[in-house]
DNA sequence: CAATGTAGTAATCGACTGATTACAAAGTCA
DNA sequence: TGACTTTGTAATCAGTCGATTACTACATTG
């Protein structure tokens, strides 16, 4: 395994392997591998990703990845659980944030804006949105499908119960989220500025966060 | 190849192989294979699907699938092109439909409703929504990513130019579409009725089309 | 009927990949 | 120091999959 950097059919996901020869606790190594896994699974999907690519991105050997997580399937399940936990943590922090906001809008509107921003900010966690989106499409898979449904329902419950939105508002929120995830997975940002239609679509989706999004999203030849 | 019906790790997609021994024109066979491809790619994704599974679903041998389309990648590209053409054809038919509508709503609202309905009706084309959604997540893939971006932009242009929506309305439309695709890919319908939260989410997404959706969407042990 | 083109398959190959095994090296602690 | 645990790798295997090759059977046409 570990083919000599043949650069597969498309993007390569190169995480910094950190300084070599360093021994870490298995817990810390596990966290590193999860970060790498989000990037690789996000770019290639569950089946398209290889444990070897995750390993190289994390700076460890392929067998070690398999041993730490038991199997590729378990690694993917751990990755989406991690992604979901990060997302809900970000949402809860944004919800609890009581810094002064524009007095012209209601506190509910202000909270909604913060949470939308938190969702967009998660773009910075490489592959998080894409990995979740991939998981959402694997409903037919016995193990992954069940986990994905549970995760999706968890987000729904956050909007309904913790944020206090009604069903229609929650649906609208999730719909915007799915669109944003789709556009990230599409790498539509690559065409921003070149195609006027795409530019318009992009502007419409990130009305306020545009500068931040363009900054945090690698473009052009940059691969992730 | 063609393992003896070992039923992979999850769903099996069994298309009727029609009566055997029948020779068809390559054009007709191509169409059959595209139907099978949508079902298989939709359930398993691009990398997860195998040309052998597509072949069995279409009732032909695996090498013939490869020969007719050149490669698995070309087959996938043909599948998403077919899916998109079907979708836009459905949209255009719904837009042109001038049957009498509720006089309480504007013609624009009525057209929007018809097109939403047309989108939901495409659920009947097995795997169409899911295959497109998979394609949308492969933005990093050199060939598929480019095709997916073009297709996505095509839909956007339909809403803006042919349907005459403004940017915000178009975005809202596409967002709802992405949410619907996600819920289909998740197979959330499987949990409809069992989990009250899911039932609510589902009802919120298909407010009017619910009976039709529940009818057209196979549930429970039924695999697709 | 011969000739040529078209639809289709069986067999098989080479590359890839997840997993396993066996082993090495570094820390830990009595 | 020496036994034991933990982190980590090299080597390799068995299964899978897309693609290729070589072939057969049916159809069409002159």
Short mmCIF file of C-alpha atoms (C1' of nucleotides) in Angstrom, two decimals:
data_model
loop_
_atom_site.label_atom_id
_atom_site.label_comp_id
_atom_site.label_asym_id
_atom_site.label_seq_id
_atom_site.Cartn_x
_atom_site.Cartn_y
_atom_site.Cartn_z
CA UNK A 1 0.00 0.00 0.00
CA UNK A 2 0.95 3.62 0.25
CA UNK A 3 1.56 4.06 -3.44
CA UNK A 4 4.35 6.59 -4.05
CA UNK A 5 2.35 9.79 -4.40
CA UNK A 6 0.72 8.81 -7.67
CA UNK A 7 -1.96 11.45 -7.11
CA UNK A 8 -5.22 9.64 -7.75
CA UNK A 9 -7.95 10.72 -10.13
CA UNK A 10 -8.40 14.19 -8.78
CA UNK A 11 -7.90 16.00 -5.53
CA UNK A 12 -5.25 15.12 -3.07
CA UNK A 13 -5.83 15.78 0.59
CA UNK A 14 -2.54 16.48 2.27
CA UNK A 15 -2.70 17.15 5.93
CA UNK A 16 0.47 18.25 7.67
CA UNK A 17 1.98 15.02 9.02
CA UNK A 18 3.44 17.03 11.90
CA UNK A 19 7.01 16.28 12.94
CA UNK A 20 7.82 12.65 12.29
CA UNK A 21 8.93 10.07 14.80
CA UNK A 22 6.80 11.63 17.51
CA UNK A 23 4.90 9.23 19.75
CA UNK A 24 1.51 10.41 20.86
CA UNK A 25 -1.14 9.03 23.12
CA UNK A 26 -3.65 6.93 21.27
CA UNK A 27 -6.33 9.42 22.20
CA UNK A 28 -4.50 12.31 20.59
CA UNK A 29 -3.65 10.22 17.55
CA UNK A 30 -7.30 9.30 17.28
CA UNK A 31 -8.24 12.96 17.17
CA UNK A 32 -5.65 13.64 14.46
CA UNK A 33 -6.98 10.77 12.39
CA UNK A 34 -10.53 12.03 12.75
CA UNK A 35 -9.48 15.41 11.40
CA UNK A 36 -7.81 13.74 8.45
CA UNK A 37 -10.80 11.46 7.95
CA UNK A 38 -13.20 14.39 7.65
CA UNK A 39 -11.03 15.91 4.94
CA UNK A 40 -10.65 12.68 2.98
CA UNK A 41 -14.20 11.39 3.37
CA UNK A 42 -15.50 14.83 2.52
CA UNK A 43 -13.55 15.01 -0.71
CA UNK A 44 -14.01 11.41 -1.86
CA UNK A 45 -17.04 10.03 -0.08
CA UNK A 46 -17.24 6.90 2.04
CA UNK A 47 -16.49 4.36 -0.68
CA UNK A 48 -14.16 6.60 -2.63
CA UNK A 49 -11.90 7.29 0.32
CA UNK A 50 -9.21 4.82 1.29
CA UNK A 51 -7.89 4.13 4.76
CA UNK A 52 -4.44 4.60 3.29
CA UNK A 53 -5.20 8.13 2.21
CA UNK A 54 -6.58 8.95 5.64
CA UNK A 55 -3.47 7.46 7.19
CA UNK A 56 -1.12 9.50 5.02
CA UNK A 57 -3.11 12.64 5.72
CA UNK A 58 -2.79 11.96 9.43
CA UNK A 59 0.88 11.02 9.18
CA UNK A 60 0.55 7.42 10.35
CA UNK A 61 0.57 4.03 8.66
CA UNK A 62 -2.56 2.52 7.14
CA UNK A 63 -2.72 -0.52 9.46
CA UNK A 64 -2.64 1.76 12.45
CA UNK A 65 -5.74 3.59 11.30
CA UNK A 66 -7.56 0.31 10.91
CA UNK A 67 -6.41 -0.92 14.30
CA UNK A 68 -7.36 2.25 16.15
CA UNK A 69 -10.88 2.26 14.76
CA UNK A 70 -11.48 -1.40 14.02
CA UNK A 71 -12.64 -0.91 10.46
CA UNK A 72 -13.18 1.69 7.79
CA UNK A 73 -16.87 1.65 8.55
CA UNK A 74 -16.27 2.39 12.22
CA UNK A 75 -13.90 5.18 11.26
CA UNK A 76 -16.60 6.76 9.12
CA UNK A 77 -19.15 6.41 11.90
CA UNK A 78 -16.73 8.04 14.32
CA UNK A 79 -16.09 10.81 11.82
CA UNK A 80 -19.73 11.73 11.37
CA UNK A 81 -20.32 11.53 15.10
CA UNK A 82 -17.41 13.90 15.61
CA UNK A 83 -18.68 16.22 12.88
CA UNK A 84 -22.13 16.32 14.39
CA UNK A 85 -20.80 16.98 17.86
CA UNK A 86 -18.72 19.87 16.56
CA UNK A 87 -21.71 21.27 14.74
CA UNK A 88 -24.08 21.11 17.67
CA UNK A 89 -21.41 22.55 19.96
CA UNK A 90 -21.01 25.46 17.57
CA UNK A 91 -24.76 25.94 17.43
CA UNK A 92 -25.10 25.90 21.20
CA UNK A 93 -22.30 28.37 21.64
CA UNK A 94 -23.91 30.67 19.09
CA UNK A 95 -27.27 30.30 20.78
CA UNK A 96 -25.87 31.11 24.20
CA UNK A 97 -23.86 34.05 22.93
CA UNK A 98 -25.45 37.12 24.51
CA UNK A 99 -23.16 39.80 23.14
CA UNK A 100 -25.06 42.97 22.24
CA UNK A 101 -26.87 42.75 18.93
CA UNK A 102 -28.60 45.13 16.58
CA UNK A 103 -31.55 46.54 18.59
CA UNK A 104 -33.62 46.78 15.41
CA UNK A 105 -34.13 43.04 15.24
CA UNK A 106 -35.69 40.67 17.71
CA UNK A 107 -33.48 38.48 19.91
CA UNK A 108 -34.82 35.45 18.03
CA UNK A 109 -33.73 36.88 14.70
CA UNK A 110 -30.35 37.72 16.15
CA UNK A 111 -29.92 34.17 17.43
CA UNK A 112 -30.93 32.77 14.04
CA UNK A 113 -28.32 34.94 12.37
CA UNK A 114 -25.64 33.80 14.79
CA UNK A 115 -26.46 30.16 14.22
CA UNK A 116 -26.44 30.60 10.47
CA UNK A 117 -23.03 32.18 10.85
CA UNK A 118 -21.89 29.28 13.01
CA UNK A 119 -22.94 26.87 10.27
CA UNK A 120 -20.95 28.77 7.68
CA UNK A 121 -17.98 29.01 10.03
CA UNK A 122 -17.83 25.22 10.14
CA UNK A 123 -16.51 25.40 6.58
CA UNK A 124 -13.18 25.95 8.28
CA UNK A 125 -13.29 22.37 9.56
CA UNK A 126 -12.13 20.78 6.37
CA UNK A 127 -14.59 18.27 4.97
CA UNK A 128 -17.08 18.49 7.81
CA UNK A 129 -20.06 19.63 5.77
CA UNK A 130 -19.21 17.35 2.87
CA UNK A 131 -18.75 14.28 5.04
CA UNK A 132 -22.11 14.82 6.68
CA UNK A 133 -23.71 15.35 3.29
CA UNK A 134 -22.19 12.10 2.05
CA UNK A 135 -23.50 10.31 5.11
CA UNK A 136 -26.97 11.70 4.48
CA UNK A 137 -26.97 10.06 1.06
CA UNK A 138 -26.16 6.60 2.39
CA UNK A 139 -29.58 5.90 3.87
CA UNK A 140 -29.55 2.46 2.25
CA UNK A 141 -26.48 1.42 4.17
CA UNK A 142 -27.49 -0.62 7.22
CA UNK A 143 -25.11 0.93 9.75
CA UNK A 144 -24.30 4.30 8.23
CA UNK A 145 -27.86 4.96 7.17
CA UNK A 146 -29.15 4.49 10.69
CA UNK A 147 -26.47 6.75 12.15
CA UNK A 148 -27.10 9.40 9.52
CA UNK A 149 -30.84 9.42 10.20
CA UNK A 150 -30.23 9.74 13.92
CA UNK A 151 -27.80 12.58 13.35
CA UNK A 152 -30.19 14.39 11.06
CA UNK A 153 -32.99 14.04 13.59
CA UNK A 154 -30.68 15.40 16.28
CA UNK A 155 -30.18 18.61 14.32
CA UNK A 156 -33.90 18.88 13.73
CA UNK A 157 -34.49 18.52 17.44
CA UNK A 158 -31.97 21.27 18.15
CA UNK A 159 -33.91 23.72 16.01
CA UNK A 160 -37.27 22.70 17.40
CA UNK A 161 -36.52 22.18 21.08
CA UNK A 162 -33.41 24.16 21.96
CA UNK A 163 -33.79 27.03 19.54
CA UNK A 164 -37.58 27.07 19.78
CA UNK A 165 -38.33 27.36 16.06
CA UNK A 166 -41.58 26.04 14.69
CA UNK A 167 -41.65 23.29 12.10
CA UNK A 168 -41.71 25.60 9.10
CA UNK A 169 -38.86 27.73 10.36
CA UNK A 170 -36.82 24.64 11.19
CA UNK A 171 -37.42 23.23 7.74
CA UNK A 172 -36.35 26.48 6.11
CA UNK A 173 -33.20 26.52 8.21
CA UNK A 174 -32.26 22.97 7.30
CA UNK A 175 -33.05 23.57 3.65
CA UNK A 176 -30.65 26.51 3.51
CA UNK A 177 -28.11 24.33 5.25
CA UNK A 178 -28.45 21.56 2.71
CA UNK A 179 -28.04 24.05 -0.11
CA UNK A 180 -24.91 25.48 1.43
CA UNK A 181 -23.46 22.00 1.93
CA UNK A 182 -24.25 21.17 -1.65
CA UNK A 183 -22.52 24.23 -2.99
CA UNK A 184 -19.45 23.49 -0.90
CA UNK A 185 -19.38 19.89 -2.11
CA UNK A 186 -19.79 21.11 -5.67
CA UNK A 187 -16.81 23.41 -5.18
CA UNK A 188 -18.89 26.06 -6.84
CA UNK A 189 -16.60 28.60 -5.28
CA UNK A 190 -14.11 27.65 -7.99
CA UNK A 191 -16.33 29.33 -10.55
CA UNK A 192 -17.07 32.38 -8.44
CA UNK A 193 -16.21 35.47 -10.41
CA UNK A 194 -15.81 33.67 -13.72
CA UNK A 195 -19.42 32.74 -14.41
CA UNK A 196 -21.88 35.58 -13.72
CA UNK A 197 -24.73 33.14 -13.04
CA UNK A 198 -22.67 31.29 -10.49
CA UNK A 199 -21.53 34.51 -8.92
CA UNK A 200 -25.14 35.52 -8.48
CA UNK A 201 -26.08 32.15 -7.01
CA UNK A 202 -23.18 32.33 -4.64
CA UNK A 203 -23.98 35.87 -3.53
CA UNK A 204 -27.56 34.88 -2.93
CA UNK A 205 -26.53 32.05 -0.64
CA UNK A 206 -24.02 33.93 1.45
CA UNK A 207 -25.52 37.42 1.50
CA UNK A 208 -23.65 38.64 4.54
CA UNK A 209 -20.88 36.10 5.05
CA UNK A 210 -19.49 36.35 1.52
CA UNK A 211 -16.09 37.87 2.33
CA UNK A 212 -15.55 35.39 5.11
CA UNK A 213 -16.57 32.45 2.96
CA UNK A 214 -14.29 33.45 0.13
CA UNK A 215 -11.47 33.74 2.59
CA UNK A 216 -11.95 30.42 4.33
CA UNK A 217 -12.69 28.39 1.19
CA UNK A 218 -9.60 27.40 -0.79
CA UNK A 219 -10.03 27.99 -4.50
CA UNK A 220 -8.57 27.28 -7.90
CA UNK A 221 -5.90 24.63 -8.07
CA UNK A 222 -5.99 24.35 -4.32
CA UNK A 223 -7.27 20.92 -3.41
CA UNK A 224 -8.74 19.59 -0.22
CA UNK B 1 -17.49 -11.37 -11.40
CA UNK B 2 -21.20 -11.51 -10.89
CA UNK B 3 -21.03 -13.03 -7.45
CA UNK B 4 -24.00 -15.37 -6.89
CA UNK B 5 -26.52 -13.07 -5.27
CA UNK B 6 -24.56 -12.62 -2.07
CA UNK B 7 -26.51 -9.44 -1.33
CA UNK B 8 -23.83 -6.89 -0.52
CA UNK B 9 -23.65 -4.81 2.61
CA UNK B 10 -27.12 -3.38 2.41
CA UNK B 11 -29.58 -2.64 -0.29
CA UNK B 12 -29.91 -4.64 -3.43
CA UNK B 13 -31.21 -2.99 -6.52
CA UNK B 14 -33.02 -5.52 -8.62
CA UNK B 15 -34.43 -4.24 -11.82
CA UNK B 16 -36.60 -6.54 -13.89
CA UNK B 17 -34.21 -8.07 -16.44
CA UNK B 18 -37.12 -8.33 -18.88
CA UNK B 19 -37.44 -11.54 -20.86
CA UNK B 20 -34.04 -13.08 -21.45
CA UNK B 21 -32.45 -13.89 -24.75
CA UNK B 22 -33.98 -10.87 -26.38
CA UNK B 23 -31.78 -8.86 -28.68
CA UNK B 24 -32.35 -5.15 -28.60
CA UNK B 25 -30.94 -2.22 -30.48
CA UNK B 26 -27.96 -0.73 -28.73
CA UNK B 27 -29.91 2.48 -28.32
CA UNK B 28 -32.71 0.77 -26.43
CA UNK B 29 -30.24 -1.22 -24.36
CA UNK B 30 -28.44 1.99 -23.55
CA UNK B 31 -31.66 3.45 -22.21
CA UNK B 32 -32.30 0.36 -20.07
CA UNK B 33 -28.83 0.55 -18.64
CA UNK B 34 -29.24 4.23 -17.82
CA UNK B 35 -32.39 3.43 -15.85
CA UNK B 36 -30.52 0.74 -13.95
CA UNK B 37 -27.56 3.04 -13.45
CA UNK B 38 -29.69 5.72 -11.81
CA UNK B 39 -31.04 3.18 -9.34
CA UNK B 40 -27.63 1.72 -8.48
CA UNK B 41 -25.64 4.97 -8.41
CA UNK B 42 -28.43 6.54 -6.37
CA UNK B 43 -28.33 3.85 -3.74
CA UNK B 44 -24.55 3.35 -3.56
CA UNK B 45 -22.94 6.49 -4.94
CA UNK B 46 -20.40 6.69 -7.73
CA UNK B 47 -17.56 4.82 -6.08
CA UNK B 48 -19.80 2.46 -4.16
CA UNK B 49 -21.65 1.26 -7.23
CA UNK B 50 -20.17 -1.45 -9.44
CA UNK B 51 -20.62 -1.84 -13.16
CA UNK B 52 -21.53 -5.43 -12.43
CA UNK B 53 -24.46 -4.41 -10.27
CA UNK B 54 -25.67 -2.02 -12.94
CA UNK B 55 -25.33 -4.77 -15.51
CA UNK B 56 -27.32 -7.27 -13.45
CA UNK B 57 -29.99 -4.66 -12.77
CA UNK B 58 -30.25 -4.05 -16.50
CA UNK B 59 -30.15 -7.74 -17.36
CA UNK B 60 -26.93 -7.69 -19.36
CA UNK B 61 -23.34 -8.74 -18.73
CA UNK B 62 -20.84 -6.49 -17.03
CA UNK B 63 -18.46 -6.19 -20.01
CA UNK B 64 -21.30 -5.05 -22.19
CA UNK B 65 -22.06 -2.14 -19.89
CA UNK B 66 -18.44 -1.09 -20.04
CA UNK B 67 -18.31 -1.44 -23.80
CA UNK B 68 -21.48 0.51 -24.43
CA UNK B 69 -20.37 3.45 -22.32
CA UNK B 70 -16.60 3.18 -22.52
CA UNK B 71 -15.99 3.37 -18.80
CA UNK B 72 -17.74 3.59 -15.47
CA UNK B 73 -16.99 7.28 -15.35
CA UNK B 74 -18.66 7.86 -18.72
CA UNK B 75 -21.64 5.83 -17.56
CA UNK B 76 -22.02 8.05 -14.54
CA UNK B 77 -21.69 11.17 -16.64
CA UNK B 78 -24.36 9.85 -18.99
CA UNK B 79 -26.57 9.01 -16.03
CA UNK B 80 -26.47 12.48 -14.54
CA UNK B 81 -26.99 14.05 -17.95
CA UNK B 82 -30.04 11.84 -18.41
CA UNK B 83 -31.31 12.68 -14.93
CA UNK B 84 -30.93 16.38 -15.54
CA UNK B 85 -32.65 16.22 -18.90
CA UNK B 86 -35.58 14.38 -17.34
CA UNK B 87 -35.79 16.93 -14.58
CA UNK B 88 -35.74 19.96 -16.83
CA UNK B 89 -38.24 18.31 -19.17
CA UNK B 90 -40.55 17.78 -16.20
CA UNK B 91 -40.08 21.36 -15.10
CA UNK B 92 -40.81 22.72 -18.54
CA UNK B 93 -43.92 20.61 -18.89
CA UNK B 94 -45.12 21.82 -15.50
CA UNK B 95 -44.36 25.41 -16.42
CA UNK B 96 -46.24 25.17 -19.72
CA UNK B 97 -49.22 23.43 -18.14
CA UNK B 98 -52.08 25.89 -18.40
CA UNK B 99 -54.85 23.81 -16.88
CA UNK B 100 -57.19 25.92 -14.72
CA UNK B 101 -55.80 26.70 -11.30
CA UNK B 102 -57.09 28.06 -8.04
CA UNK B 103 -58.17 31.63 -8.85
CA UNK B 104 -57.20 32.76 -5.34
CA UNK B 105 -53.50 32.54 -6.13
CA UNK B 106 -51.44 34.29 -8.76
CA UNK B 107 -50.39 32.44 -11.91
CA UNK B 108 -46.81 32.65 -10.70
CA UNK B 109 -47.67 30.94 -7.44
CA UNK B 110 -49.58 28.29 -9.33
CA UNK B 111 -46.62 27.65 -11.61
CA UNK B 112 -44.30 27.40 -8.63
CA UNK B 113 -46.59 24.85 -7.05
CA UNK B 114 -46.70 22.78 -10.23
CA UNK B 115 -42.94 22.78 -10.53
CA UNK B 116 -42.52 21.78 -6.92
CA UNK B 117 -44.89 18.96 -7.60
CA UNK B 118 -42.92 17.98 -10.70
CA UNK B 119 -39.78 17.79 -8.57
CA UNK B 120 -41.46 15.52 -6.06
CA UNK B 121 -42.92 13.40 -8.86
CA UNK B 122 -39.40 12.64 -10.05
CA UNK B 123 -39.07 10.45 -6.98
CA UNK B 124 -40.78 7.86 -9.18
CA UNK B 125 -37.66 7.71 -11.32
CA UNK B 126 -35.72 5.45 -9.03
CA UNK B 127 -32.44 6.95 -7.90
CA UNK B 128 -32.68 10.14 -9.92
CA UNK B 129 -32.61 12.59 -7.04
CA UNK B 130 -30.01 10.58 -5.15
CA UNK B 131 -27.70 10.22 -8.14
CA UNK B 132 -27.77 13.95 -8.76
CA UNK B 133 -27.13 14.60 -5.10
CA UNK B 134 -24.14 12.26 -5.19
CA UNK B 135 -22.83 14.05 -8.24
CA UNK B 136 -23.17 17.38 -6.49
CA UNK B 137 -20.84 16.14 -3.75
CA UNK B 138 -18.07 15.18 -6.16
CA UNK B 139 -16.92 18.69 -6.95
CA UNK B 140 -13.31 17.63 -6.41
CA UNK B 141 -13.49 15.06 -9.19
CA UNK B 142 -12.01 16.54 -12.37
CA UNK B 143 -14.62 15.27 -14.82
CA UNK B 144 -17.65 14.64 -12.65
CA UNK B 145 -17.20 17.83 -10.68
CA UNK B 146 -17.23 19.96 -13.80
CA UNK B 147 -20.34 18.22 -15.14
CA UNK B 148 -22.10 18.54 -11.80
CA UNK B 149 -21.38 22.25 -11.58
CA UNK B 150 -22.68 22.78 -15.10
CA UNK B 151 -25.83 20.82 -14.34
CA UNK B 152 -26.44 22.73 -11.15
CA UNK B 153 -26.01 26.03 -12.97
CA UNK B 154 -28.45 24.82 -15.61
CA UNK B 155 -31.16 24.34 -13.01
CA UNK B 156 -30.40 27.74 -11.54
CA UNK B 157 -30.76 29.28 -14.97
CA UNK B 158 -34.11 27.57 -15.43
CA UNK B 159 -35.47 29.21 -12.31
CA UNK B 160 -34.03 32.61 -13.13
CA UNK B 161 -34.56 32.83 -16.87
CA UNK B 162 -37.36 30.48 -17.84
CA UNK B 163 -39.42 30.67 -14.69
CA UNK B 164 -38.62 34.28 -14.05
CA UNK B 165 -37.87 34.03 -10.34
CA UNK B 166 -35.55 36.51 -8.69
CA UNK B 167 -32.34 35.37 -7.03
CA UNK B 168 -33.85 34.98 -3.57
CA UNK B 169 -36.81 33.00 -4.80
CA UNK B 170 -34.57 30.77 -6.89
CA UNK B 171 -32.32 30.13 -3.94
CA UNK B 172 -35.27 29.21 -1.74
CA UNK B 173 -36.53 26.83 -4.40
CA UNK B 174 -33.21 25.09 -4.78
CA UNK B 175 -32.76 24.93 -1.02
CA UNK B 176 -36.07 23.13 -0.59
CA UNK B 177 -35.03 20.83 -3.41
CA UNK B 178 -31.74 19.97 -1.74
CA UNK B 179 -33.55 19.23 1.51
CA UNK B 180 -36.00 16.94 -0.25
CA UNK B 181 -33.17 15.12 -2.03
CA UNK B 182 -31.37 14.72 1.27
CA UNK B 183 -34.38 13.23 2.97
CA UNK B 184 -34.88 10.79 0.14
CA UNK B 185 -31.23 9.77 0.24
CA UNK B 186 -31.48 9.38 4.00
CA UNK B 187 -34.47 7.09 3.51
CA UNK B 188 -36.12 9.04 6.27
CA UNK B 189 -39.42 7.77 5.01
CA UNK B 190 -38.52 4.49 6.70
CA UNK B 191 -38.99 6.13 10.07
CA UNK B 192 -42.16 7.97 9.14
CA UNK B 193 -44.86 7.13 11.64
CA UNK B 194 -42.49 5.50 14.13
CA UNK B 195 -40.59 8.55 15.33
CA UNK B 196 -42.82 11.57 16.04
CA UNK B 197 -39.99 14.03 15.36
CA UNK B 198 -39.33 12.47 11.99
CA UNK B 199 -43.00 12.39 11.19
CA UNK B 200 -43.18 16.10 11.87
CA UNK B 201 -40.10 16.81 9.77
CA UNK B 202 -41.52 14.80 6.94
CA UNK B 203 -44.92 16.44 7.10
CA UNK B 204 -43.27 19.83 7.06
CA UNK B 205 -41.35 19.02 3.90
CA UNK B 206 -44.20 17.55 1.91
CA UNK B 207 -47.15 19.56 3.20
CA UNK B 208 -49.44 18.87 0.28
CA UNK B 209 -47.84 15.99 -1.54
CA UNK B 210 -47.59 13.73 1.49
CA UNK B 211 -50.03 10.99 0.40
CA UNK B 212 -48.44 10.85 -3.02
CA UNK B 213 -44.94 10.70 -1.62
CA UNK B 214 -45.78 7.93 0.81
CA UNK B 215 -47.29 6.00 -2.04
CA UNK B 216 -44.43 6.37 -4.50
CA UNK B 217 -41.63 5.85 -1.97
CA UNK B 218 -40.98 2.20 -1.13
CA UNK B 219 -40.61 1.68 2.59
CA UNK B 220 -39.54 -0.78 5.24
CA UNK B 221 -37.60 -3.80 4.05
CA UNK B 222 -38.16 -2.71 0.48
CA UNK B 223 -34.83 -1.81 -1.01
CA UNK B 224 -33.98 0.30 -4.01
"C1'" DC C 1 -25.95 -18.10 -49.77
"C1'" DA C 2 -21.86 -15.69 -48.62
"C1'" DA C 3 -20.22 -11.63 -46.40
"C1'" DT C 4 -20.25 -8.28 -43.19
"C1'" DG C 5 -21.83 -5.84 -39.26
"C1'" DT C 6 -24.00 -5.85 -34.71
"C1'" DA C 7 -25.48 -7.58 -30.04
"C1'" DG C 8 -23.84 -9.98 -26.50
"C1'" DT C 9 -21.06 -13.19 -23.27
"C1'" DA C 10 -17.27 -16.06 -20.87
"C1'" DA C 11 -12.93 -15.89 -19.17
"C1'" DT C 12 -9.51 -13.58 -17.24
"C1'" DC C 13 -6.14 -10.06 -15.88
"C1'" DG C 14 -3.98 -6.44 -13.27
"C1'" DA C 15 -4.50 -3.03 -10.00
"C1'" DC C 16 -6.33 -1.64 -5.71
"C1'" DT C 17 -7.69 -1.95 -0.91
"C1'" DG C 18 -9.19 -3.33 3.82
"C1'" DA C 19 -7.61 -6.21 6.94
"C1'" DT C 20 -4.28 -9.36 9.37
"C1'" DT C 21 0.08 -10.88 11.22
"C1'" DA C 22 4.37 -10.45 12.98
"C1'" DC C 23 7.58 -7.60 14.63
"C1'" DA C 24 10.19 -3.28 16.44
"C1'" DA C 25 10.85 0.52 19.37
"C1'" DA C 26 9.65 3.51 22.94
"C1'" DG C 27 7.78 4.36 27.47
"C1'" DT C 28 6.54 2.72 32.39
"C1'" DC C 29 7.17 0.96 36.69
"C1'" DA C 30 8.45 -2.52 40.37
"C1'" DT D 1 17.53 -3.36 35.16
"C1'" DG D 2 14.17 -6.16 33.39
"C1'" DA D 3 9.35 -7.36 32.62
"C1'" DC D 4 5.37 -5.48 30.65
"C1'" DT D 5 2.47 -2.29 28.13
"C1'" DT D 6 1.66 0.85 24.43
"C1'" DT D 7 2.63 3.05 20.08
"C1'" DG D 8 3.65 2.14 15.67
"C1'" DT D 9 5.33 -0.13 11.10
"C1'" DA D 10 6.58 -3.52 7.25
"C1'" DA D 11 5.00 -7.18 4.74
"C1'" DT D 12 1.54 -9.45 2.82
"C1'" DC D 13 -2.87 -11.65 1.85
"C1'" DA D 14 -7.48 -12.38 -0.01
"C1'" DG D 15 -11.21 -10.35 -2.13
"C1'" DT D 16 -13.09 -7.06 -5.41
"C1'" DC D 17 -13.68 -4.49 -9.58
"C1'" DG D 18 -13.03 -2.13 -14.06
"C1'" DA D 19 -11.34 -3.25 -18.17
"C1'" DT D 20 -9.65 -6.22 -22.04
"C1'" DT D 21 -9.62 -10.08 -25.11
"C1'" DA D 22 -11.47 -13.49 -27.68
"C1'" DC D 23 -15.24 -15.54 -28.96
"C1'" DT D 24 -20.40 -16.81 -30.41
"C1'" DA D 25 -24.91 -15.90 -32.38
"C1'" DC D 26 -28.04 -13.33 -34.73
"C1'" DA D 27 -29.30 -10.06 -38.34
"C1'" DT D 28 -28.92 -7.65 -42.70
"C1'" DT D 29 -27.76 -6.98 -47.38
"C1'" DG D 30 -26.08 -7.75 -52.01
#
